[in-house]
Coordinates of C-alpha atoms in Angstrom, one line a residue:
Chain A
X1 CA -35.7 31.4 10.3
X2 CA -33.5 29.5 12.8
X3 CA -34.4 26.3 11.1
X4 CA -33.4 27.6 7.7
X5 CA -30.2 29.0 9.0
X6 CA -29.4 25.5 10.6
X7 CA -30.0 23.8 7.3
X8 CA -27.9 26.2 5.3
X9 CA -24.8 26.3 7.5
X10 CA -22.4 23.6 8.3
X11 CA -20.2 23.3 11.4
X12 CA -16.4 22.6 11.0
X13 CA -16.8 19.1 12.5
X14 CA -19.5 18.2 10.0
X15 CA -17.4 19.5 7.2
X16 CA -14.5 17.3 8.3
X17 CA -16.9 14.4 8.5
X18 CA -17.9 14.9 4.9
X19 CA -14.3 15.3 3.7
X20 CA -13.3 12.1 5.4
X21 CA -16.4 10.3 4.0
X22 CA -15.6 11.6 0.5
X23 CA -12.1 10.3 0.9
X24 CA -13.4 6.9 2.1
X25 CA -11.5 7.3 5.3
X26 CA -14.4 7.6 7.7
X27 CA -14.5 5.0 10.4
X28 CA -17.4 2.6 10.0
X29 CA -19.3 3.8 13.0
X30 CA -19.4 7.4 11.6
X31 CA -20.7 6.5 8.2
X32 CA -24.3 6.5 9.3
X33 CA -23.8 9.9 10.9
X34 CA -22.5 11.4 7.7
X35 CA -25.3 9.9 5.7
X36 CA -27.9 11.3 8.2
X37 CA -26.2 14.6 7.8
X38 CA -26.4 14.4 4.0
X39 CA -30.1 13.4 4.3
X40 CA -31.1 16.3 6.5
X41 CA -28.8 19.3 5.5
X42 CA -29.0 21.1 2.2
X43 CA -25.7 22.7 2.9
X44 CA -24.2 19.2 3.5
X45 CA -25.6 18.0 0.2
X46 CA -24.1 21.1 -1.7
X47 CA -20.7 20.6 -0.1
X48 CA -20.9 16.9 -0.9
X49 CA -21.5 17.6 -4.6
X50 CA -18.7 20.1 -4.6
X51 CA -16.4 17.6 -3.0
X52 CA -17.2 15.0 -5.7
X53 CA -16.9 17.6 -8.5
X54 CA -13.6 18.8 -7.1
X55 CA -12.2 15.3 -7.0
X56 CA -13.2 14.7 -10.6
X57 CA -11.8 18.1 -11.7
X58 CA -8.4 17.6 -10.0
X59 CA -8.0 14.1 -11.1
X60 CA -9.1 14.9 -14.7
X61 CA -7.2 18.0 -15.3
X62 CA -4.6 18.9 -12.8
X63 CA -3.3 15.6 -11.7
X64 CA -2.9 14.2 -15.2
X65 CA -0.9 17.3 -16.1
X66 CA 1.2 17.1 -13.0
X67 CA 2.2 13.5 -13.3
X68 CA 4.5 13.8 -16.3
X69 CA 6.0 17.0 -14.8
X70 CA 8.1 14.9 -12.3
X71 CA 6.5 16.4 -9.3
X72 CA 8.6 15.3 -6.4
X73 CA 6.5 16.7 -3.6
X74 CA 3.0 17.9 -3.9
X75 CA 1.4 19.1 -0.7
X76 CA -2.1 19.3 -2.0
X77 CA -5.4 18.1 -0.8
X78 CA -8.4 17.1 -2.9
X79 CA -10.9 18.9 -0.7
X80 CA -12.9 21.6 -2.3
X81 CA -13.8 24.7 -0.3
X82 CA -15.6 27.6 -1.9
X83 CA -13.1 29.5 -3.9
X84 CA -10.4 26.7 -3.6
X85 CA -9.8 23.7 -5.7
X86 CA -6.6 22.4 -4.2
X87 CA -5.2 23.7 -1.0
X88 CA -2.3 23.2 1.3
X89 CA -2.4 20.2 3.6
X90 CA -2.6 21.0 7.2
X91 CA 0.4 20.1 9.3
X92 CA -1.5 18.3 11.9
X93 CA -3.0 14.9 11.6
X94 CA -6.5 16.1 12.6
X95 CA -8.1 15.1 9.4
X96 CA -6.6 11.7 9.4
X97 CA -7.1 10.1 12.8
X98 CA -5.5 6.8 13.4
X99 CA -7.9 4.2 14.5
X100 CA -7.2 2.1 17.5
X101 CA -6.4 -1.3 16.5
X102 CA -7.8 -4.5 18.0
X103 CA -4.2 -5.5 18.9
X104 CA -3.7 -2.4 21.1
X105 CA -6.9 -2.9 22.9
X106 CA -5.9 -6.5 23.5
X107 CA -2.5 -5.5 25.0
X108 CA -4.2 -2.9 27.4
X109 CA -6.8 -5.5 28.5
X110 CA -4.0 -8.1 29.0
X111 CA -2.1 -5.8 31.3
X112 CA -5.3 -4.9 33.1
X113 CA -6.1 -8.5 33.7
X114 CA -2.7 -8.9 35.3
X115 CA -3.7 -6.2 37.7
X116 CA -1.5 -3.6 36.2
X117 CA -3.3 -0.3 36.1
X118 CA -2.2 3.0 34.6
X119 CA -0.4 4.1 37.7
X120 CA 1.5 0.9 38.1
X121 CA 2.5 0.8 34.5
X122 CA 3.7 4.4 34.7
X123 CA 5.8 3.8 37.7
X124 CA 7.3 0.7 36.1
X125 CA 7.9 2.7 33.0
X126 CA 9.8 5.3 35.0
X127 CA 12.0 2.7 36.7
X128 CA 12.7 1.1 33.4
X129 CA 13.5 4.4 31.7
X130 CA 16.2 5.2 34.3
X131 CA 17.7 1.8 33.8
X132 CA 17.4 2.1 30.0
X133 CA 19.3 5.4 30.1
X134 CA 22.1 3.8 32.1
X135 CA 22.4 0.8 29.7
X136 CA 22.1 3.0 26.6
X137 CA 24.7 5.6 27.8
X138 CA 26.8 4.8 24.7
X139 CA 27.3 6.9 21.6
X140 CA 24.2 7.7 19.5
X141 CA 24.7 7.3 15.8
X142 CA 22.6 9.6 13.8
X143 CA 21.4 8.6 10.4
X144 CA 23.3 10.6 7.7
X145 CA 21.2 13.3 6.4
X146 CA 21.4 12.1 2.8
X147 CA 19.7 8.8 3.7
X148 CA 16.7 10.3 5.4
X149 CA 13.7 9.9 3.3
X150 CA 11.8 13.1 2.4
X151 CA 8.2 13.3 3.2
X152 CA 6.2 12.6 0.0
X153 CA 2.6 13.6 0.1
X154 CA 1.2 12.5 -3.2
X155 CA -2.3 13.0 -4.4
X156 CA -4.3 10.0 -3.2
X157 CA -5.4 7.6 -5.9
X158 CA -3.0 8.7 -8.5
X159 CA 0.4 7.4 -9.6
X160 CA 2.9 10.1 -10.1
X161 CA 5.4 8.8 -12.5
X162 CA 9.0 8.5 -11.6
X163 CA 11.5 10.6 -13.7
X164 CA 12.3 8.8 -16.9
X165 CA 15.2 11.0 -18.0
X166 CA 16.9 14.0 -16.5
X167 CA 14.2 16.8 -16.9
X168 CA 15.6 20.3 -17.1
X169 CA 12.7 21.6 -15.0
X170 CA 11.4 19.9 -11.8
X171 CA 8.6 21.4 -9.7
X172 CA 9.6 20.3 -6.3
X173 CA 6.8 21.9 -4.2
X174 CA 3.6 23.8 -4.6
X175 CA 1.8 26.0 -2.1
X176 CA -1.6 26.7 -3.6
X177 CA -3.5 29.4 -1.9
X178 CA -6.3 29.7 -4.4
X179 CA -7.2 28.6 -7.9
X180 CA -5.7 25.8 -9.8
X181 CA -2.2 25.2 -11.0
X182 CA -1.4 23.1 -14.1
X183 CA 2.0 22.0 -15.3
X184 CA 2.7 21.1 -18.9
X185 CA 6.0 19.5 -19.5
X186 CA 7.9 20.5 -22.7
X187 CA 6.8 18.9 -25.9
X188 CA 10.2 18.9 -27.3
X189 CA 13.8 19.2 -26.1
X190 CA 14.5 22.8 -25.3
X191 CA 10.9 23.8 -25.0
X192 CA 9.6 25.6 -21.9
X193 CA 7.7 24.0 -19.1
X194 CA 4.4 25.9 -19.0
X195 CA 2.7 26.5 -15.7
X196 CA -0.8 27.9 -15.9
X197 CA -2.2 29.8 -12.9
X198 CA -6.0 29.7 -13.1
X199 CA -8.4 31.5 -11.0
X200 CA -11.2 29.1 -10.2
X201 CA -13.7 30.4 -12.8
X202 CA -11.1 30.1 -15.6
X203 CA -9.9 26.6 -15.0
X204 CA -12.2 24.8 -17.4
X205 CA -11.9 27.6 -19.9
X206 CA -8.2 27.6 -20.1
X207 CA -7.9 23.9 -20.2
X208 CA -10.3 23.5 -23.0
X209 CA -9.0 26.4 -25.0
X210 CA -5.3 25.6 -25.3
X211 CA -3.7 23.6 -27.9
Chain B
X1 CA -2.8 -9.3 54.6
X2 CA -0.6 -6.2 54.5
X3 CA 2.2 -8.3 53.1
X4 CA -0.1 -9.6 50.4
X5 CA -1.2 -6.1 49.4
X6 CA 2.4 -4.9 49.3
X7 CA 3.4 -7.8 47.2
X8 CA 0.6 -7.1 44.7
X9 CA 1.6 -3.5 44.4
X10 CA 5.2 -4.3 43.9
X11 CA 4.3 -6.9 41.3
X12 CA 2.4 -4.1 39.4
X13 CA 5.4 -2.0 39.2
X14 CA 8.1 -4.8 38.7
X15 CA 6.5 -6.7 35.9
X16 CA 6.5 -3.8 33.3
X17 CA 9.9 -2.6 34.6
X18 CA 11.5 -6.0 34.1
X19 CA 10.0 -6.4 30.7
X20 CA 11.3 -3.1 29.5
X21 CA 14.7 -3.7 31.0
X22 CA 14.9 -6.9 29.1
X23 CA 14.1 -5.0 25.9
X24 CA 16.7 -2.4 26.8
X25 CA 19.3 -5.0 27.4
X26 CA 18.6 -6.8 24.1
X27 CA 18.9 -3.5 22.2
X28 CA 22.2 -2.8 24.0
X29 CA 23.6 -5.9 22.4
X30 CA 23.3 -4.5 18.9
X31 CA 26.8 -3.3 17.8
X32 CA 26.8 0.4 17.3
X33 CA 28.4 2.2 14.4
X34 CA 31.2 4.6 15.3
X35 CA 30.5 8.3 15.3
X36 CA 31.0 9.9 11.9
X37 CA 33.5 12.7 11.9
X38 CA 31.9 16.0 12.8
X39 CA 31.7 18.2 9.8
X40 CA 31.7 21.9 10.2
X41 CA 29.1 23.3 7.7
X42 CA 30.7 25.7 5.3
X43 CA 28.6 28.4 3.8
X44 CA 29.2 28.5 0.1
X45 CA 27.8 31.5 -1.7
X46 CA 26.3 30.3 -4.9
X47 CA 25.1 32.6 -7.7
X48 CA 22.3 32.3 -10.3
X49 CA 20.8 34.5 -12.8
X50 CA 17.1 34.7 -13.8
X51 CA 16.2 36.4 -17.0
X52 CA 12.6 37.4 -16.8
X53 CA 10.6 38.5 -19.8
X54 CA 7.1 39.8 -19.2
X55 CA 4.8 39.2 -22.2
X56 CA 1.3 40.3 -22.8
X57 CA -1.0 38.2 -24.9
X58 CA -4.3 39.5 -26.2
X59 CA -7.0 38.4 -28.6
X60 CA -6.5 40.0 -31.9
X61 CA -4.7 39.6 -35.2
X62 CA -1.9 37.0 -34.9
X63 CA 1.3 38.9 -34.3
X64 CA 4.5 38.1 -32.3
X65 CA 6.9 40.8 -31.1
X66 CA 10.1 40.3 -33.1
X67 CA 12.1 40.3 -29.8
X68 CA 10.3 37.2 -29.0
X69 CA 11.6 35.1 -31.9
X70 CA 13.0 32.3 -29.7
X71 CA 9.6 31.8 -28.1
X72 CA 7.4 32.3 -31.2
X73 CA 6.5 28.7 -31.8
X74 CA 5.7 28.0 -28.2
X75 CA 3.6 31.2 -27.9
X76 CA 1.6 30.5 -31.0
X77 CA 0.6 27.1 -29.6
X78 CA -0.2 28.3 -26.1
X79 CA -3.8 29.2 -26.5
X80 CA -6.1 29.3 -29.6
X81 CA -7.8 32.6 -28.7
X82 CA -4.7 34.6 -27.8
X83 CA -2.5 35.3 -30.8
X84 CA -1.2 38.7 -30.2
X85 CA 2.1 38.8 -28.2
X86 CA 3.9 41.9 -27.0
X87 CA 7.1 42.0 -24.9
X88 CA 6.4 44.4 -22.0
X89 CA 9.8 44.2 -20.3
X90 CA 13.0 42.2 -19.7
X91 CA 14.9 42.1 -16.5
X92 CA 17.7 39.9 -15.2
X93 CA 18.0 39.2 -11.6
X94 CA 21.5 38.1 -10.4
X95 CA 21.0 36.4 -7.0
X96 CA 23.2 34.7 -4.4
X97 CA 21.9 32.0 -2.1
X98 CA 18.9 33.0 0.0
X99 CA 18.4 36.4 -1.7
X100 CA 15.2 37.5 -3.3
X101 CA 14.5 39.6 -6.4
X102 CA 11.2 41.2 -7.2
X103 CA 9.6 42.2 -10.4
X104 CA 6.5 44.3 -11.0
X105 CA 3.8 42.6 -13.0
X106 CA 0.5 44.2 -14.2
X107 CA -1.4 42.5 -11.5
X108 CA 1.1 42.6 -8.6
X109 CA 4.6 41.6 -7.7
X110 CA 6.6 38.5 -8.7
X111 CA 9.2 37.3 -6.2
X112 CA 12.1 34.9 -7.0
X113 CA 14.2 33.6 -4.2
X114 CA 17.4 31.6 -5.0
X115 CA 17.6 28.7 -2.7
X116 CA 20.9 27.2 -3.9
X117 CA 22.1 24.6 -6.4
X118 CA 20.9 21.1 -6.1
X119 CA 23.5 18.4 -5.5
X120 CA 22.1 16.1 -8.2
X121 CA 24.1 14.8 -11.1
X122 CA 22.6 17.4 -13.3
X123 CA 23.1 20.5 -11.1
X124 CA 19.9 22.5 -11.0
X125 CA 19.2 25.9 -9.7
X126 CA 16.6 25.7 -6.9
X127 CA 14.4 28.7 -6.4
X128 CA 11.1 29.7 -5.2
X129 CA 8.7 31.6 -7.3
X130 CA 5.7 33.6 -5.7
X131 CA 3.2 34.8 -8.1
X132 CA 1.1 37.9 -7.3
X133 CA -1.5 37.0 -4.7
X134 CA -1.6 33.4 -5.7
X135 CA 0.5 30.4 -5.6
X136 CA 4.2 29.7 -4.8
X137 CA 6.3 26.9 -6.3
X138 CA 9.8 25.6 -5.6
X139 CA 11.5 24.7 -8.8
X140 CA 14.8 23.1 -9.7
X141 CA 15.9 24.0 -13.2
X142 CA 18.9 23.1 -15.0
X143 CA 20.9 26.1 -16.4
X144 CA 19.3 27.1 -19.7
X145 CA 16.0 25.7 -18.6
X146 CA 12.9 27.9 -19.1
X147 CA 9.4 28.2 -17.6
X148 CA 6.4 30.1 -18.9
X149 CA 4.0 31.1 -16.1
X150 CA 0.7 32.2 -17.6
X151 CA -1.9 34.2 -15.7
X152 CA -5.2 35.7 -16.9
X153 CA -5.4 39.4 -16.0
X154 CA -8.7 41.0 -17.2
X155 CA -9.2 40.0 -20.8
X156 CA -5.4 39.4 -21.4
X157 CA -2.9 36.9 -20.5
X158 CA 0.3 37.8 -18.7
X159 CA 3.2 35.4 -19.6
X160 CA 6.3 35.4 -17.4
X161 CA 9.1 33.6 -19.3
X162 CA 11.9 32.9 -17.0
X163 CA 15.2 31.5 -18.2
X164 CA 17.6 30.3 -15.5
X165 CA 21.4 30.7 -15.8
X166 CA 24.5 30.4 -13.6

């Protein structure tokens, strides 16, 4: 019983591991762990298939429809959870850890070779910070707001087209809680922009049926 | 011996301190731009109107409500199975910046919040649309622009046609 339960459930960490693997963002040292998980767990295999299916679905249907709709900011993720095709991106970077680069390791090792440990470095940093504040006590010029670049979270692996004309309708942002959202730009000048809101079970049916 | 230990400790502190000081000095040499004049933000009340038509589409003999003449061509090409279109209601929401308007749909509540006018060359009406229990989108639509939101409710389609005006 316990063995069955173990095989049919998946921990959050394992789910994240599979998501990163599906996105090709898994560090090399964790790939074997993900493959072992896939070999041993039926739940992992099912979710892996869903992830692949979700990526194809989103790329094939939603993204192609979004691209000509001049989407400026699309906070969507390609992950597929039960009942969700696209979902909001988390605000934290937990799913996208930044790998430590060899250069960083080299700098730390170099400092340690000089006999500078963490405490010595911190003390030096504190002294330098005080001096830096004295030197930099001049005016601080803020970058004008208009020149700040907005965060653009585009769907990976796709090329969202830049606006060609001045479209009358721009979808700036989407918050997708469930289901799938498809945007069809107008066929002719003066036509409406059509936004389909699909429940998950209706996505394929609606996409195939229209026209 | 004590002197050597002290010297080593001092070196550990001084080397990074000197390095960072050098960086700070170098950055202080870069000429700074003057402070821009402080602007007091002015709260401008902007207005926009949203004409919302709720349409029901069902499977049946092709028929378009005569009140939907301007949408007939688009509705007919919407979905091959849904050909019978009836206008359920029409409402116009006149909103000022930041305010929200609600509208009852067969499956819940539609919320429109007017966010303000965009500063683009083509001035667009920015607003957030929340569909019943589902998704929200922020849209920027030039006056006269129109969207059709299509939802499936039971065996029918609910179509929300929103025309934006100033």
